[in-house]
Amino acid sequence: MWNLLALRQIAQRTISTASRRQFENKVPEKQKLFQEDNGIPVHLKGGVADALLYRATMILTVGATAYAIYQLAMASFPKKQD
């Protein structure tokens, strides 16, 4: 009987949608930050992390494009068979 009661409590606890702790609503602060007209593009307004992600993405994109062009050039000029 106790096992059945314990199982019921665990099932109710895991299915419950109520949060155990409340978080502070930071949406208005973020809205002010992103709507501020300061000349910074919106994809960089998040700070240093956004700038690093943007630069890493650009480096990977340029590198992958260069590698793809190199591979296309190598494929279009096959080595001669001796």
Tab-separated table of C-alpha atoms in Angstrom:
chain	number	residue	atom	x	y	z
A	1	MET	CA	0.000	0.000	0.000
A	2	TRP	CA	2.816	2.406	0.883
A	3	ASN	CA	4.554	1.653	-2.395
A	4	LEU	CA	1.431	2.579	-4.323
A	5	LEU	CA	1.082	5.827	-2.386
A	6	ALA	CA	4.751	6.708	-2.938
A	7	LEU	CA	4.427	5.965	-6.670
A	8	ARG	CA	1.381	8.215	-6.871
A	9	GLN	CA	3.250	11.086	-5.166
A	10	ILE	CA	6.243	10.712	-7.494
A	11	ALA	CA	3.990	10.656	-10.546
A	12	GLN	CA	2.195	13.809	-9.427
A	13	ARG	CA	5.480	15.553	-8.684
A	14	THR	CA	7.033	14.825	-12.100
A	15	ILE	CA	3.917	15.710	-14.093
A	16	SER	CA	3.264	18.913	-12.187
A	17	THR	CA	3.714	22.078	-14.257
A	18	ALA	CA	4.262	24.351	-11.274
A	19	SER	CA	7.750	25.736	-10.908
A	20	ARG	CA	9.525	25.088	-7.635
A	21	ARG	CA	11.224	28.468	-7.607
A	22	GLN	CA	10.203	31.729	-9.149
A	23	PHE	CA	12.520	33.567	-11.520
A	24	GLU	CA	12.745	37.305	-11.927
A	25	ASN	CA	11.174	38.581	-15.144
A	26	LYS	CA	14.023	40.155	-17.130
A	27	VAL	CA	12.081	40.668	-20.359
A	28	PRO	CA	11.505	44.434	-19.920
A	29	GLU	CA	15.238	44.985	-19.342
A	30	LYS	CA	16.127	42.984	-22.453
A	31	GLN	CA	13.497	44.860	-24.484
A	32	LYS	CA	15.048	48.186	-23.496
A	33	LEU	CA	18.511	46.913	-24.415
A	34	PHE	CA	17.505	45.608	-27.843
A	35	GLN	CA	15.248	48.549	-28.753
A	36	GLU	CA	17.845	51.182	-27.858
A	37	ASP	CA	18.958	53.151	-30.940
A	38	ASN	CA	22.733	53.141	-30.521
A	39	GLY	CA	23.867	52.110	-34.007
A	40	ILE	CA	24.808	48.557	-32.996
A	41	PRO	CA	23.220	45.800	-35.123
A	42	VAL	CA	20.604	43.797	-33.237
A	43	HIS	CA	22.585	40.563	-33.562
A	44	LEU	CA	25.476	42.147	-31.621
A	45	LYS	CA	23.532	43.943	-28.869
A	46	GLY	CA	23.830	40.979	-26.489
A	47	GLY	CA	27.421	41.845	-25.623
A	48	VAL	CA	30.756	40.078	-25.861
A	49	ALA	CA	29.260	36.600	-26.238
A	50	ASP	CA	27.265	37.699	-29.298
A	51	ALA	CA	30.348	39.292	-30.844
A	52	LEU	CA	32.403	36.127	-30.295
A	53	LEU	CA	29.691	33.907	-31.753
A	54	TYR	CA	29.357	36.221	-34.752
A	55	ARG	CA	33.108	36.231	-35.417
A	56	ALA	CA	33.400	32.470	-34.999
A	57	THR	CA	30.514	31.966	-37.414
A	58	MET	CA	32.096	34.269	-39.979
A	59	ILE	CA	35.488	32.556	-39.676
A	60	LEU	CA	33.930	29.109	-40.086
A	61	THR	CA	31.843	30.302	-43.048
A	62	VAL	CA	34.799	31.864	-44.864
A	63	GLY	CA	36.995	28.843	-44.126
A	64	ALA	CA	34.384	26.360	-45.325
A	65	THR	CA	33.766	28.391	-48.490
A	66	ALA	CA	37.488	28.513	-49.256
A	67	TYR	CA	37.805	24.773	-48.643
A	68	ALA	CA	34.818	24.031	-50.901
A	69	ILE	CA	36.287	26.153	-53.710
A	70	TYR	CA	39.652	24.405	-53.275
A	71	GLN	CA	38.003	20.976	-53.459
A	72	LEU	CA	36.039	21.987	-56.560
A	73	ALA	CA	39.255	23.180	-58.210
A	74	MET	CA	41.035	19.929	-57.343
A	75	ALA	CA	38.118	17.877	-58.662
A	76	SER	CA	37.956	19.802	-61.935
A	77	PHE	CA	41.648	19.202	-62.703
A	78	PRO	CA	42.255	15.495	-62.094
A	79	LYS	CA	45.802	14.141	-61.945
A	80	LYS	CA	47.060	12.440	-65.093
A	81	GLN	CA	47.425	8.681	-65.053
A	82	ASP	CA	50.987	7.494	-65.843
